[in-house]
């Protein structure tokens, strides 16, 4: 789901303030002042006190610098103290998501709660159903003992008044692969790296904004500042992510100091061509199904959770991989930066030498603001694209299917679309690996709505889809 | 009766902080009756963030009243308030 709420706004505000501080003359001092500026004396606070708010803001700023919560060496170190290491490092931070333990409220200790609808009935089916003797009667109503409850849910099923409800833990409910669970000692969430697919769903769903990735924004700003040749590669989902025209957005990126801006939609055209050929070959060879390969969170899920589907996953390189090849051939020794809506692309980039850094649209926006670039005011003449309409279409659910249908002639395509990876859809993929699939072409996108619904976007996919459709109309048709 | 002018700031900060969706959201979710009494437009940067108050974006002008950290609910309430005079 896409939200604009106080948690998502806070996340963006942190990025903007860190980008602003980096662009300020006195970077270190500006960085150190962020918690004080956001929570000045006498300000309203959201946690127990002003000081805890400030402490958590510090950890958020560290994440925006690409330093994880667990990398804190000394609590006395200020935000600015980390900048030196960030500026010195040659490779970006790893792609792991981490829980800011201080910010996690360890919510929902017991997933079941007896509501006021409890009649305190004679039957007490809930008590009989409970295998752990966790239900006591207090003042004529049932109460669950949190220390004894094992969250089995039998009491809820047993209550004839439906008086017992299930309360999900938002991050755990959002995770399609069960990678985020509570530490049994503290109740705080922790992420299992052996399962995490970097889809970012937990990050979007946590109402306390306790989960964050490690940004590469400051690494990129630093490379540009040091005068390196840096090339931006923008994902097709950029349509609608910023005000102004396509041309104005590209010109704004150049104004940031990027030497050139390339469209990953051009790489998507190559993916279409290759994947259509591969599909025909596979069908001729008698394969029951082929799945797409462009969504990196899905690819992580294939590796970590559903390895049995791997033989059916397309081996065609992703649009980002094709674009990386093109750019590295055109600009020798250049630093390449993929800009998209995705956190899992950081994981894909870490295994691809042609992609040096990955930014989100949120981070790109923060950079514009830091460098005081108002996209609407930037003068830009051209509003053209080198990619086909179908290449742009990769950004939305159903888009890859459309492209392959247009490109693969003389073959019958029966598409199955997975629009957002959930626990249910993982089961569907496991079935497909056993040959039980309603179609022969599966398009898998981990985010609902496709890349337009990614965790690093600025705009509700409902709005950006309109912009994407306009872009597709203007792009050349094949 | 003059229509109330709603101006949604789409400077880069306001756009990113939630202004982007406001135009569609107002047009989709405000009642038909209210929509006939207002005139919604996008505005170049209103210059409100220059003081560093990025956390208070997006800004929206309802008539002469500036709304910070604008949400659909805040804008709707202000329109109703102004219509009642």
Coordinates of C-alpha atoms in Angstrom, one line a residue:
Chain A
X1 CA 0.0 0.0 0.0
X2 CA 1.1 3.6 -0.6
X3 CA 0.7 5.9 2.3
X4 CA 1.4 9.6 3.0
X5 CA 1.4 9.6 6.7
X6 CA 3.6 11.1 9.4
X7 CA 6.0 8.2 9.4
X8 CA 6.7 8.4 5.6
X9 CA 6.9 12.2 5.8
X10 CA 9.4 11.9 8.6
X11 CA 11.5 9.5 6.5
X12 CA 11.6 12.0 3.7
X13 CA 12.3 15.0 5.9
X14 CA 15.4 13.2 7.3
X15 CA 16.7 12.6 3.8
X16 CA 16.1 16.2 2.8
X17 CA 17.8 17.5 6.0
X18 CA 20.8 15.3 5.5
X19 CA 21.1 16.3 1.8
X20 CA 20.8 20.0 2.9
X21 CA 23.5 19.6 5.5
X22 CA 25.8 17.9 3.0
X23 CA 25.3 20.9 0.6
X24 CA 26.0 23.3 3.4
X25 CA 29.4 24.9 3.9
X26 CA 29.8 23.4 7.4
X27 CA 28.6 19.9 6.8
X28 CA 29.6 18.3 10.1
X29 CA 28.0 21.0 12.3
X30 CA 24.8 21.1 10.1
X31 CA 24.5 17.3 10.4
X32 CA 25.0 17.4 14.2
X33 CA 22.2 20.0 14.5
X34 CA 19.5 18.1 12.7
X35 CA 18.1 16.4 15.9
X36 CA 18.0 19.7 17.7
X37 CA 16.4 21.5 14.8
X38 CA 13.7 18.9 14.4
X39 CA 13.0 18.7 18.1
X40 CA 14.0 22.1 19.6
X41 CA 13.4 22.8 23.3
X42 CA 9.7 23.1 24.1
X43 CA 8.8 21.2 20.9
X44 CA 6.1 18.6 21.0
X45 CA 7.5 15.1 21.1
X46 CA 6.2 11.7 20.0
X47 CA 8.0 9.3 22.2
X48 CA 8.5 9.4 26.0
X49 CA 10.5 12.7 25.9
X50 CA 12.3 15.1 23.7
X51 CA 15.6 13.4 24.3
X52 CA 14.5 10.0 23.1
X53 CA 13.1 11.6 19.9
X54 CA 16.4 13.3 19.3
X55 CA 18.3 10.0 19.9
X56 CA 16.2 8.2 17.4
X57 CA 16.5 11.0 14.8
X58 CA 20.3 10.6 15.2
X59 CA 20.0 6.9 14.2
X60 CA 17.7 7.9 11.2
X61 CA 20.3 10.4 10.1
X62 CA 23.0 7.7 10.3
X63 CA 20.9 5.5 8.1
X64 CA 20.6 8.4 5.6
X65 CA 24.4 8.5 5.6
X66 CA 24.5 4.8 5.0
X67 CA 25.5 3.8 8.5
X68 CA 23.4 1.1 10.2
X69 CA 22.1 1.1 13.7
X70 CA 24.3 -1.9 14.5
X71 CA 27.4 -0.1 13.3
X72 CA 27.4 2.5 16.1
X73 CA 30.7 2.1 17.8
X74 CA 30.4 4.6 20.5
X75 CA 27.2 6.3 21.7
X76 CA 29.1 9.6 22.2
X77 CA 29.8 9.8 18.4
X78 CA 27.7 12.5 16.7
X79 CA 26.1 12.2 13.3
X80 CA 28.8 14.4 11.7
X81 CA 31.6 12.1 13.1
X82 CA 30.4 9.4 10.7
X83 CA 30.7 11.6 7.7
X84 CA 34.5 11.2 7.4
X85 CA 34.2 7.4 7.1
X86 CA 31.4 7.7 4.6
X87 CA 33.4 10.1 2.4
X88 CA 36.4 7.8 2.6
X89 CA 34.7 4.5 1.7
X90 CA 35.1 3.3 -1.8
X91 CA 32.0 1.0 -1.9
X92 CA 28.6 1.8 -0.6
X93 CA 27.1 0.4 2.5
X94 CA 25.6 -3.1 2.2
X95 CA 22.0 -3.5 1.1
X96 CA 20.6 -5.0 4.3
X97 CA 17.6 -3.5 6.0
X98 CA 17.9 -3.0 9.7
X99 CA 15.6 -2.3 12.7
X100 CA 16.4 0.8 14.7
X101 CA 15.9 -1.1 17.9
X102 CA 15.4 2.2 19.9
X103 CA 12.5 3.1 17.5
X104 CA 10.8 -0.3 17.5
X105 CA 8.0 -0.1 20.1
X106 CA 7.9 -3.9 20.5
X107 CA 4.2 -3.6 19.7
X108 CA 1.6 -6.4 20.0
X109 CA 3.1 -8.7 22.6
X110 CA 0.1 -11.0 22.3
X111 CA -1.7 -11.2 18.9
X112 CA -5.0 -12.1 20.5
X113 CA -7.1 -9.8 22.7
X114 CA -10.4 -10.2 24.5
X115 CA -12.7 -7.3 23.7
X116 CA -15.6 -5.8 25.7
X117 CA -17.9 -8.0 23.7
X118 CA -17.0 -10.8 26.1
X119 CA -20.1 -11.9 28.0
X120 CA -18.3 -13.8 30.7
X121 CA -20.4 -16.7 29.7
X122 CA -21.0 -19.9 31.6
X123 CA -19.5 -22.2 28.8
X124 CA -16.1 -20.5 28.8
X125 CA -15.2 -22.2 25.6
X126 CA -12.1 -20.0 25.4
X127 CA -10.7 -21.4 28.6
X128 CA -11.4 -25.0 27.5
X129 CA -9.8 -24.3 24.1
X130 CA -6.6 -22.8 25.5
X131 CA -3.8 -25.4 25.7
X132 CA -1.7 -23.2 28.0
X133 CA -4.2 -22.3 30.7
X134 CA -3.6 -18.6 29.7
X135 CA -7.2 -17.3 30.2
X136 CA -8.4 -16.1 33.5
X137 CA -11.7 -14.5 34.4
X138 CA -11.3 -10.9 35.8
X139 CA -14.4 -8.9 36.8
X140 CA -16.7 -11.1 34.8
X141 CA -14.6 -11.0 31.6
X142 CA -11.9 -13.2 30.1
X143 CA -8.3 -11.9 30.1
X144 CA -5.4 -13.4 28.3
X145 CA -2.1 -13.8 30.3
X146 CA 0.6 -12.5 28.0
X147 CA 3.3 -14.5 29.6
X148 CA 1.5 -17.8 29.0
X149 CA -0.2 -17.1 25.6
X150 CA 1.5 -18.8 22.7
X151 CA -0.6 -17.0 20.0
X152 CA -2.2 -20.2 18.7
X153 CA -5.6 -18.5 18.2
X154 CA -7.7 -21.4 19.4
X155 CA -9.6 -19.1 21.9
X156 CA -10.6 -16.8 19.0
X157 CA -12.0 -19.8 17.1
X158 CA -13.8 -21.1 20.2
X159 CA -15.6 -17.9 21.3
X160 CA -19.3 -18.0 20.2
X161 CA -19.6 -14.2 20.6
X162 CA -16.6 -13.5 18.3
X163 CA -15.4 -11.4 21.3
X164 CA -11.7 -12.3 20.8
X165 CA -9.8 -10.5 18.0
X166 CA -6.5 -11.0 16.2
X167 CA -4.2 -8.0 16.1
X168 CA -1.4 -8.4 13.6
X169 CA 2.1 -6.9 14.0
X170 CA 2.3 -4.7 11.0
X171 CA 5.8 -5.5 9.9
X172 CA 5.4 -9.2 10.4
X173 CA 2.1 -9.2 8.5
X174 CA 3.6 -7.3 5.6
X175 CA 6.7 -9.6 5.2
X176 CA 5.9 -12.1 2.5
X177 CA 8.7 -14.5 3.6
X178 CA 8.6 -14.4 7.4
X179 CA 12.0 -12.7 7.7
X180 CA 11.0 -10.3 10.5
X181 CA 10.2 -11.7 13.9
X182 CA 10.3 -10.7 17.6
X183 CA 13.3 -11.3 19.7
X184 CA 11.9 -13.5 22.4
X185 CA 13.7 -11.7 25.2
X186 CA 12.9 -8.0 24.3
X187 CA 9.9 -8.3 22.0
X188 CA 11.8 -6.0 19.5
X189 CA 11.8 -7.0 15.9
X190 CA 14.8 -8.5 14.1
X191 CA 15.4 -9.3 10.5
X192 CA 16.8 -12.7 9.4
X193 CA 19.3 -11.9 6.5
X194 CA 19.0 -15.5 5.3
X195 CA 15.3 -14.9 4.4
X196 CA 15.0 -11.1 3.7
X197 CA 14.4 -10.2 0.1
X198 CA 14.8 -6.4 0.6
X199 CA 11.3 -5.7 -0.8
X200 CA 10.9 -2.9 1.8
X201 CA 7.3 -3.8 2.8
X202 CA 8.1 -3.9 6.5
X203 CA 9.7 -0.5 6.2
X204 CA 6.6 1.0 4.6
X205 CA 4.2 -0.7 7.0
X206 CA 5.9 0.0 10.4
X207 CA 3.8 2.7 12.1
X208 CA 6.8 3.7 14.2
X209 CA 9.2 4.0 11.1
X210 CA 11.6 1.7 12.9
X211 CA 13.0 -0.1 9.9
X212 CA 15.4 1.5 7.5
X213 CA 17.9 0.7 4.7
X214 CA 21.3 2.3 4.3
X215 CA 21.2 5.1 1.9
X216 CA 23.9 5.6 -0.8
X217 CA 22.9 9.3 -1.3
X218 CA 25.9 10.8 0.4
X219 CA 28.3 8.5 -1.3
X220 CA 26.9 9.8 -4.7
X221 CA 26.9 13.4 -3.6
X222 CA 30.5 13.0 -2.5
X223 CA 31.6 11.4 -5.8
X224 CA 30.1 14.3 -7.7
X225 CA 31.6 16.9 -5.4
X226 CA 35.1 15.3 -5.9
X227 CA 34.7 15.8 -9.6
X228 CA 34.3 12.2 -10.8
X229 CA 32.5 11.4 -14.0
X230 CA 29.1 10.2 -12.8
X231 CA 26.3 8.9 -15.0
X232 CA 22.7 8.6 -13.9
X233 CA 20.5 5.7 -15.1
X234 CA 16.9 6.4 -14.4
X235 CA 14.3 3.7 -14.2
X236 CA 11.1 3.9 -16.4
X237 CA 9.1 4.4 -13.2
X238 CA 10.4 8.0 -12.9
X239 CA 7.3 9.2 -14.9
X240 CA 5.2 11.2 -12.5
X241 CA 7.7 11.1 -9.6
X242 CA 8.6 14.8 -9.9
X243 CA 6.9 18.0 -11.0
X244 CA 7.6 19.3 -14.5
X245 CA 8.2 17.5 -17.8
X246 CA 10.4 14.5 -18.5
X247 CA 12.9 16.9 -20.1
X248 CA 12.9 19.1 -17.0
X249 CA 13.6 16.1 -14.7
X250 CA 16.5 15.0 -16.8
X251 CA 17.9 18.5 -16.9
X252 CA 17.5 18.8 -13.1
X253 CA 19.6 15.6 -12.7
X254 CA 22.3 17.1 -14.9
X255 CA 22.2 20.2 -12.7
X256 CA 23.0 18.1 -9.7
X257 CA 26.4 17.4 -11.4
X258 CA 25.7 14.2 -13.2
X259 CA 27.6 14.1 -16.5
X260 CA 24.8 12.4 -18.4
X261 CA 21.4 10.8 -17.8
X262 CA 20.4 7.6 -19.5
X263 CA 17.0 5.9 -19.6
X264 CA 16.8 2.3 -18.2
X265 CA 13.7 2.0 -20.4
X266 CA 16.2 1.6 -23.3
X267 CA 17.7 -1.4 -21.4
X268 CA 14.1 -2.6 -20.9
X269 CA 13.6 -2.7 -24.7
X270 CA 16.7 -5.1 -24.9
X271 CA 15.2 -7.2 -22.1
X272 CA 11.9 -7.5 -24.0
X273 CA 13.7 -8.6 -27.2
X274 CA 15.8 -11.2 -25.4
X275 CA 13.1 -12.5 -23.1
X276 CA 10.6 -12.9 -25.9
X277 CA 13.2 -15.1 -27.8
X278 CA 13.9 -17.0 -24.6
X279 CA 10.2 -17.6 -24.0
X280 CA 9.7 -19.0 -27.5
X281 CA 12.7 -21.3 -27.1
X282 CA 11.6 -22.5 -23.7
X283 CA 8.0 -23.2 -25.0
X284 CA 9.4 -25.1 -28.0
X285 CA 11.6 -27.1 -25.6
X286 CA 8.5 -28.1 -23.7
X287 CA 8.9 -26.0 -20.5
X288 CA 5.5 -25.6 -18.7
X289 CA 6.1 -22.0 -17.6
X290 CA 8.6 -19.2 -17.6
X291 CA 8.7 -16.4 -15.1
X292 CA 10.1 -12.9 -15.5
X293 CA 13.5 -11.9 -14.0
X294 CA 13.4 -8.2 -13.8
X295 CA 12.2 -7.7 -10.2
X296 CA 15.2 -8.0 -7.9
X297 CA 13.1 -8.7 -4.7
X298 CA 11.5 -11.7 -6.6
X299 CA 15.0 -12.9 -7.6
X300 CA 16.0 -12.8 -3.9
X301 CA 12.9 -14.8 -3.0
X302 CA 13.9 -17.3 -5.7
X303 CA 17.3 -17.7 -4.2
X304 CA 16.4 -17.8 -0.6
X305 CA 12.8 -19.1 -0.3
X306 CA 11.6 -20.8 -3.5
X307 CA 14.7 -22.3 -5.1
X308 CA 12.6 -24.9 -6.8
X309 CA 11.2 -22.3 -9.2
X310 CA 14.7 -21.2 -10.4
X311 CA 14.8 -23.5 -13.5
X312 CA 11.8 -21.7 -14.8
X313 CA 13.0 -18.1 -14.2
X314 CA 14.1 -16.3 -17.3
X315 CA 17.9 -15.9 -17.6
X316 CA 17.6 -12.7 -19.5
X317 CA 19.5 -9.8 -17.9
X318 CA 17.4 -7.1 -16.3
X319 CA 16.8 -3.6 -17.8
X320 CA 19.3 -2.2 -15.3
X321 CA 21.9 -4.8 -16.2
X322 CA 21.5 -4.1 -20.0
X323 CA 21.7 -0.3 -19.3
X324 CA 24.8 -0.7 -17.2
X325 CA 26.5 -2.5 -20.0
X326 CA 25.6 0.2 -22.5
X327 CA 26.7 3.0 -20.2
X328 CA 30.0 1.4 -19.2
X329 CA 30.8 0.9 -22.9
X330 CA 30.0 4.5 -23.8
X331 CA 31.7 6.1 -20.8
X332 CA 34.8 4.2 -19.8
X333 CA 35.8 4.7 -16.1
X334 CA 32.5 6.4 -15.3
X335 CA 30.7 5.9 -12.1
X336 CA 27.2 4.6 -12.7
X337 CA 24.2 5.4 -10.5
X338 CA 20.9 3.6 -10.9
X339 CA 17.9 5.7 -9.8
X340 CA 14.7 3.9 -9.1
X341 CA 11.9 3.1 -6.7
X342 CA 13.6 0.0 -5.3
X343 CA 15.6 -1.1 -2.3
X344 CA 16.3 -4.6 -3.7
X345 CA 18.1 -3.1 -6.6
X346 CA 20.9 -2.4 -4.1
X347 CA 21.3 -6.1 -3.7
X348 CA 21.2 -6.7 -7.5
X349 CA 23.8 -3.9 -8.0
X350 CA 26.1 -5.4 -5.4
X351 CA 26.6 -8.4 -7.7
X352 CA 26.9 -6.4 -10.9
X353 CA 30.2 -4.6 -11.7
X354 CA 28.4 -2.2 -14.1
X355 CA 26.3 -0.6 -11.4
X356 CA 28.2 1.3 -8.8
X357 CA 25.5 3.0 -6.8
X358 CA 21.7 2.8 -6.3
X359 CA 19.5 5.7 -5.3
X360 CA 15.7 6.0 -4.8
X361 CA 13.4 8.7 -6.1
X362 CA 13.0 9.9 -2.6
X363 CA 16.8 10.3 -2.3
X364 CA 17.0 12.0 -5.7
X365 CA 14.3 14.4 -4.5
X366 CA 16.2 15.2 -1.4
X367 CA 19.3 15.9 -3.5
X368 CA 17.3 18.4 -5.7
X369 CA 16.2 20.2 -2.5
X370 CA 19.7 20.1 -1.1
X371 CA 21.1 21.7 -4.2
X372 CA 18.1 24.1 -4.4
X373 CA 16.9 22.8 -7.8
X374 CA 13.2 23.6 -8.4
X375 CA 12.4 21.1 -11.1
X376 CA 9.5 23.2 -12.4
X377 CA 11.7 26.3 -12.9
X378 CA 14.5 24.4 -14.8
X379 CA 14.7 25.2 -18.5
X380 CA 14.7 22.2 -20.7
X381 CA 13.9 22.0 -24.4
X382 CA 13.7 18.3 -25.3
X383 CA 11.0 16.0 -24.0
X384 CA 11.9 13.0 -26.0
X385 CA 12.7 9.5 -25.2
X386 CA 14.9 6.9 -26.9
X387 CA 12.9 4.0 -25.5
X388 CA 9.8 2.3 -26.9
X389 CA 6.4 2.6 -25.3
X390 CA 6.7 -1.0 -24.0
X391 CA 10.1 -0.3 -22.4
X392 CA 8.5 2.4 -20.3
X393 CA 5.7 0.0 -19.5
X394 CA 8.1 -2.2 -17.4
X395 CA 7.3 0.2 -14.5
X396 CA 3.8 -1.0 -14.0
X397 CA 2.2 -4.4 -13.2
X398 CA 1.2 -6.1 -16.5
X399 CA 3.8 -4.0 -18.4
X400 CA 6.3 -6.8 -19.0
X401 CA 3.6 -9.1 -20.1
X402 CA 2.4 -6.5 -22.6
X403 CA 5.9 -6.1 -23.9
X404 CA 6.5 -9.8 -24.4
X405 CA 3.1 -10.3 -26.0
X406 CA 3.9 -7.6 -28.5
X407 CA 7.4 -9.0 -29.2
X408 CA 6.8 -12.8 -29.2
X409 CA 5.1 -13.7 -32.4
X410 CA 3.7 -17.1 -33.4
X411 CA 3.5 -18.4 -29.8
X412 CA 0.5 -18.5 -27.5
X413 CA 1.0 -16.6 -24.3
X414 CA -1.2 -17.4 -21.3
X415 CA -0.1 -14.9 -18.8
X416 CA -0.4 -15.0 -15.0
X417 CA 0.3 -11.8 -13.2
X418 CA 1.6 -11.6 -9.7
X419 CA 1.0 -8.0 -8.7
X420 CA 2.6 -7.8 -5.3
X421 CA 4.4 -10.6 -3.6
X422 CA 2.5 -12.0 -0.5
X423 CA 2.6 -15.2 1.5
X424 CA -0.2 -16.5 -0.7
X425 CA 1.6 -15.6 -4.0
X426 CA 4.8 -17.4 -2.7
X427 CA 2.6 -20.6 -2.4
X428 CA 1.4 -20.0 -5.9
X429 CA 5.0 -19.9 -7.1
X430 CA 5.8 -23.1 -5.3
X431 CA 2.9 -24.7 -7.0
X432 CA 4.0 -23.4 -10.4
X433 CA 7.4 -25.0 -9.8
X434 CA 5.6 -28.3 -9.5
X435 CA 4.0 -27.7 -12.9
X436 CA 0.7 -26.5 -11.5
X437 CA 0.2 -23.1 -13.1
X438 CA -2.8 -21.7 -14.9
X439 CA -0.6 -20.1 -17.6
X440 CA 2.8 -20.4 -19.3
X441 CA 4.1 -16.9 -18.6
X442 CA 4.3 -15.5 -15.1
X443 CA 5.1 -11.9 -14.5
X444 CA 6.2 -11.4 -10.9
X445 CA 6.5 -8.0 -9.3
X446 CA 7.1 -7.8 -5.6
X447 CA 5.4 -4.4 -5.2
X448 CA 1.7 -3.9 -5.7
X449 CA 1.2 -1.9 -8.8
X450 CA 4.7 -2.8 -10.0
X451 CA 7.7 -0.5 -9.7
X452 CA 5.4 2.5 -9.4
X453 CA 4.4 1.1 -6.0
X454 CA 8.0 0.7 -4.9
X455 CA 9.2 1.7 -1.4
X456 CA 11.4 4.5 -2.7
X457 CA 8.7 6.4 -4.6
X458 CA 7.3 9.9 -4.0
X459 CA 3.8 9.6 -5.5
X460 CA 0.7 7.4 -5.1
X461 CA 0.8 4.9 -7.9
X462 CA -2.7 5.9 -8.9
X463 CA -1.3 9.4 -9.9
X464 CA 2.0 8.2 -11.3
X465 CA 0.3 5.6 -13.5
X466 CA -1.5 8.4 -15.3
X467 CA 1.9 10.1 -16.0
X468 CA 3.4 6.8 -17.2
X469 CA 0.5 6.2 -19.6
X470 CA 1.1 9.7 -21.1
X471 CA 4.8 9.0 -21.5
X472 CA 4.0 5.7 -23.2
X473 CA 1.7 7.5 -25.6
X474 CA 4.4 9.9 -26.6
X475 CA 7.1 7.2 -26.9
X476 CA 7.5 5.6 -30.3
X477 CA 5.6 2.5 -30.9
X478 CA 7.3 -0.6 -32.2
Chain B
X1 CA -20.4 33.9 -5.8
X2 CA -16.7 33.8 -6.3
X3 CA -15.1 30.4 -6.2
X4 CA -12.5 29.8 -3.5
X5 CA -9.1 29.4 -5.1
X6 CA -7.1 26.4 -4.0
X7 CA -3.4 26.5 -4.9
X8 CA -1.4 23.4 -4.3
X9 CA 2.4 24.2 -4.1
X10 CA 4.4 21.8 -6.4
X11 CA 7.8 23.2 -5.6
X12 CA 10.1 20.2 -5.3
X13 CA 9.8 19.9 -1.5
X14 CA 6.0 20.2 -1.4
X15 CA 5.6 17.8 -4.3
X16 CA 7.7 15.1 -2.6
X17 CA 6.2 15.6 0.8
X18 CA 2.7 14.8 -0.4
X19 CA 1.7 17.7 -2.6
X20 CA 2.0 15.4 -5.7
X21 CA -1.1 13.4 -4.9
X22 CA -3.2 16.3 -3.5
X23 CA -4.7 17.5 -6.9
X24 CA -6.1 14.0 -7.7
X25 CA -7.1 13.4 -4.2
X26 CA -9.1 16.6 -3.9
X27 CA -10.8 16.1 -7.3
X28 CA -11.6 12.4 -6.5
X29 CA -12.7 12.6 -2.9
X30 CA -14.3 16.1 -2.3
X31 CA -18.0 16.1 -2.6
X32 CA -19.6 17.3 -5.9
X33 CA -21.1 20.2 -4.0
X34 CA -17.8 21.5 -2.7
X35 CA -16.1 21.0 -6.0
X36 CA -18.5 23.4 -7.7
X37 CA -17.6 26.1 -5.3
X38 CA -13.8 25.8 -5.6
X39 CA -11.1 26.2 -8.2
X40 CA -8.1 23.9 -7.8
X41 CA -4.8 24.7 -9.4
X42 CA -1.1 23.8 -9.1
X43 CA 1.3 26.6 -8.1
X44 CA 5.0 27.2 -8.6
X45 CA 7.0 27.2 -5.4
X46 CA 5.3 29.4 -2.8
X47 CA 8.7 29.9 -1.1
X48 CA 7.5 28.7 2.3
X49 CA 10.3 26.1 2.8
X50 CA 13.2 28.6 2.4
X51 CA 13.3 29.0 6.2
X52 CA 14.2 25.4 6.5
X53 CA 10.8 24.2 7.6
X54 CA 10.8 21.2 5.3
X55 CA 8.8 19.1 7.8
X56 CA 5.9 21.5 7.3
X57 CA 5.6 20.8 3.6
X58 CA 3.4 20.4 1.6
X59 CA 1.8 23.9 1.6
X60 CA -1.6 24.6 0.2
X61 CA -3.3 28.0 -0.1
X62 CA -7.1 28.0 0.5
X63 CA -8.2 31.5 -0.5
X64 CA -5.8 33.6 1.5
X65 CA -5.2 31.0 4.2
X66 CA -1.9 29.1 4.1
X67 CA -2.1 25.5 5.3
X68 CA 1.1 23.8 6.3
X69 CA 1.6 20.0 6.5
X70 CA -1.5 20.0 4.4
X71 CA -3.7 16.9 4.4
X72 CA -7.0 16.2 2.6
X73 CA -8.8 16.6 5.9
X74 CA -7.2 19.9 6.8
X75 CA -8.0 21.4 3.3
X76 CA -11.6 20.1 3.4
X77 CA -12.2 21.6 6.8
X78 CA -10.8 25.0 5.7
X79 CA -13.0 25.1 2.6
X80 CA -16.1 24.4 4.7
X81 CA -15.1 27.0 7.2
X82 CA -14.6 29.6 4.5
X83 CA -17.9 28.7 2.8
X84 CA -19.7 29.3 6.1
X85 CA -18.0 32.7 6.3

